[in-house]
């Protein structure tokens, strides 16, 4: 509908300009320049200059309308006289912030975010706001996945230690979900792909004597679910 309106406006402008020019030419042809006084000739010259300006303005308007038509055909919008990027371009920009397993929910729509015109692109795991004019990602509510080194740092921050040289990290699958298993300073952390600590195991070593072998043994104990407040020997100061 909008494209049809623009085309009609473009046609009307063209007809108006052409009609005015034709009328001016006829009037000029029907007048013998030798019979005109200098004052009338000056008026005609002034009118001719005005028509030339009108033609230039009309051409600019027609060009603008044609650009709008082309933009609409390309899936773009015109907002406050500015041409937006297309929906496909907005989706492509938003996908850089989304996980490969995410899929699009609905058609992106124009919205306002902090006073800026954006495309609101909804994925299964969150929403991304993309600047409607330059394609810049302005906001994303999609959780960001971490890597193994970030998992180690999360464990170190929890223990408030800086030395991670002896840390060990593995990728494990528990109940179908992937976790980082980080061993650091006699603790074992299970951290999900988004950096959340889901379980902490405390490794305790006890020695036992035997009359026959005199050997010692160790065992891992003290498994507990991660809580916001630390317990026992690692209580918050």
XYZ file of C-alpha atoms in Angstrom:
237
model
C 0.000 0.000 0.000
C 2.781 2.409 0.911
C 4.649 1.629 -2.298
C 1.501 2.312 -4.338
C 1.011 5.673 -2.576
C 4.570 6.740 -3.377
C 4.166 5.802 -7.029
C 0.945 7.811 -7.294
C 2.601 10.840 -5.691
C 5.527 10.580 -8.078
C 3.155 10.476 -11.068
C 1.147 13.470 -9.865
C 4.262 15.563 -9.373
C 5.436 14.691 -12.869
C 2.056 15.583 -14.429
C 1.880 18.860 -12.527
C 5.325 19.956 -13.635
C 4.845 18.848 -17.231
C 1.465 20.596 -17.440
C 2.875 23.832 -16.082
C 5.784 23.815 -18.481
C 3.548 23.086 -21.475
C 1.242 25.943 -20.538
C 4.175 28.290 -20.174
C 5.579 27.277 -23.576
C 2.197 27.789 -25.265
C 1.827 31.215 -23.721
C 5.296 32.168 -24.862
C 4.660 30.912 -28.404
C 1.432 32.843 -28.665
C 3.184 36.063 -27.777
C 5.264 38.018 -30.225
C 8.423 39.016 -28.385
C 8.734 42.154 -30.581
C 5.349 43.398 -29.334
C 6.246 43.061 -25.662
C 7.417 45.911 -23.546
C 10.661 45.551 -21.543
C 8.622 45.228 -18.363
C 6.590 42.292 -19.738
C 9.723 40.618 -21.078
C 11.291 40.906 -17.607
C 8.202 39.317 -16.084
C 8.369 36.453 -18.567
C 12.076 35.936 -17.810
C 11.331 35.904 -14.091
C 8.492 33.438 -14.589
C 10.718 31.237 -16.749
C 13.373 31.170 -14.008
C 10.688 30.267 -11.455
C 9.516 27.389 -13.643
C 13.087 26.184 -13.994
C 13.394 26.159 -10.192
C 10.084 24.330 -9.947
C 11.284 21.720 -12.440
C 14.486 21.204 -10.437
C 12.529 20.805 -7.192
C 10.134 18.366 -8.831
C 13.015 16.304 -10.186
C 14.520 16.124 -6.699
C 11.194 15.032 -5.222
C 10.735 12.405 -7.917
C 14.248 11.095 -7.276
C 13.542 10.902 -3.543
C 10.291 9.060 -4.133
C 11.992 6.632 -6.500
C 14.640 5.947 -3.851
C 11.886 5.242 -1.337
C 10.214 2.844 -3.753
C 13.502 1.034 -4.320
C 14.104 0.891 -0.571
C 10.687 -0.655 0.045
C 11.304 -3.182 -2.706
C 14.544 -4.131 -0.926
C 12.712 -4.661 2.360
C 13.864 -1.374 3.885
C 11.931 1.429 5.565
C 12.033 5.213 5.511
C 12.073 6.716 9.028
C 12.252 10.493 9.430
C 13.593 10.761 5.920
C 16.351 8.221 6.520
C 16.594 4.812 4.913
C 16.946 1.885 7.297
C 18.801 -1.338 6.742
C 16.704 -4.275 5.604
C 15.191 -6.853 7.945
C 17.576 -9.488 6.573
C 20.547 -7.247 7.382
C 19.234 -6.713 10.916
C 18.855 -10.453 11.442
C 22.375 -11.105 10.141
C 23.783 -8.552 12.597
C 21.760 -9.951 15.512
C 22.838 -13.532 14.810
C 26.411 -12.567 15.718
C 25.210 -12.250 19.322
C 23.097 -15.416 19.267
C 24.076 -19.010 19.823
C 24.150 -21.308 16.823
C 21.342 -23.326 18.405
C 19.035 -20.298 18.648
C 16.360 -19.726 16.059
C 14.369 -16.665 15.117
C 10.994 -16.019 16.742
C 8.769 -13.930 14.517
C 9.568 -11.122 12.096
C 11.824 -8.332 13.440
C 10.016 -5.027 13.932
C 11.060 -1.419 14.296
C 11.123 -0.214 17.898
C 12.642 2.495 20.071
C 15.546 1.829 22.436
C 17.071 4.644 24.502
C 15.838 7.206 21.988
C 17.185 5.334 18.959
C 15.274 3.561 16.217
C 16.134 -0.143 16.296
C 15.052 -3.479 14.950
C 13.876 -5.761 17.745
C 15.099 -9.239 16.793
C 13.753 -12.045 19.000
C 15.503 -15.390 19.379
C 14.608 -18.386 21.517
C 17.139 -17.371 24.189
C 16.669 -13.594 24.194
C 16.223 -10.334 22.293
C 18.749 -8.291 20.323
C 18.320 -4.610 19.455
C 20.023 -3.598 16.204
C 20.455 0.029 15.128
C 18.009 0.442 12.256
C 20.370 2.638 10.243
C 23.906 1.282 10.670
C 23.336 -2.312 11.838
C 25.194 -1.940 15.151
C 24.079 -4.235 17.978
C 23.023 -1.918 20.813
C 21.709 -4.471 23.318
C 21.408 -8.224 23.758
C 19.681 -10.215 26.493
C 21.094 -13.494 25.147
C 23.421 -15.154 27.702
C 27.043 -15.327 26.560
C 28.832 -18.656 26.687
C 32.206 -18.871 28.387
C 35.336 -20.816 27.468
C 37.435 -23.102 29.682
C 39.830 -20.364 30.767
C 36.948 -18.190 31.863
C 35.609 -21.141 33.842
C 38.945 -21.403 35.671
C 38.844 -17.693 36.455
C 35.308 -17.993 37.839
C 36.489 -20.741 40.194
C 39.515 -18.666 41.223
C 37.313 -15.644 41.916
C 35.043 -17.797 44.058
C 37.989 -18.967 46.145
C 39.592 -15.524 46.061
C 42.897 -16.881 44.803
C 45.100 -15.520 42.043
C 47.330 -18.514 41.278
C 45.590 -20.748 38.719
C 48.733 -22.463 37.411
C 47.732 -25.781 38.986
C 44.107 -25.636 37.912
C 42.716 -28.470 35.875
C 39.662 -28.076 33.652
C 37.670 -30.665 31.758
C 34.463 -30.636 29.754
C 31.928 -33.127 31.084
C 28.298 -33.951 30.352
C 25.863 -34.301 33.253
C 22.222 -35.190 32.616
C 22.634 -34.240 28.967
C 24.059 -30.789 29.728
C 27.658 -29.695 29.190
C 29.706 -28.397 32.111
C 33.238 -27.318 32.870
C 34.746 -29.391 35.680
C 37.430 -27.228 37.296
C 39.757 -28.599 39.970
C 41.538 -25.908 41.959
C 42.975 -25.752 45.494
C 41.305 -28.975 46.672
C 37.959 -27.912 45.273
C 36.052 -29.256 42.282
C 33.675 -26.867 40.530
C 30.947 -27.695 38.041
C 30.287 -24.601 35.957
C 27.707 -24.463 33.172
C 28.287 -23.047 29.713
C 27.121 -19.592 30.810
C 29.393 -19.261 33.835
C 27.035 -20.350 36.604
C 28.524 -22.505 39.384
C 26.085 -25.357 39.909
C 28.066 -27.592 42.272
C 31.180 -27.474 44.436
C 32.976 -30.510 45.845
C 35.480 -30.152 48.690
C 38.331 -32.646 48.490
C 39.503 -33.806 51.928
C 42.532 -36.023 52.463
C 42.763 -38.307 55.514
C 45.572 -40.696 56.319
C 45.090 -44.152 57.883
C 47.811 -46.373 59.284
C 47.965 -50.130 58.852
C 50.170 -52.564 60.693
C 50.695 -54.586 57.569
C 51.520 -51.920 55.029
C 51.807 -48.602 56.820
C 50.263 -47.026 53.718
C 48.074 -43.980 53.553
C 44.956 -43.402 51.528
C 42.907 -40.412 50.515
C 39.323 -39.957 49.642
C 37.161 -37.256 48.179
C 34.268 -36.156 50.341
C 32.152 -33.215 51.302
C 30.101 -32.932 48.132
C 27.526 -30.218 48.387
C 25.388 -27.993 46.221
C 26.745 -24.502 45.526
C 25.194 -21.819 47.714
C 25.573 -18.077 47.687
C 27.029 -18.130 51.225
C 30.103 -20.241 51.809
C 30.068 -22.731 54.639
C 32.572 -24.282 57.054
C 36.179 -23.473 56.338
C 35.392 -21.225 53.344
C 32.821 -18.962 54.980
C 32.696 -15.356 53.800
C 34.999 -13.147 55.857
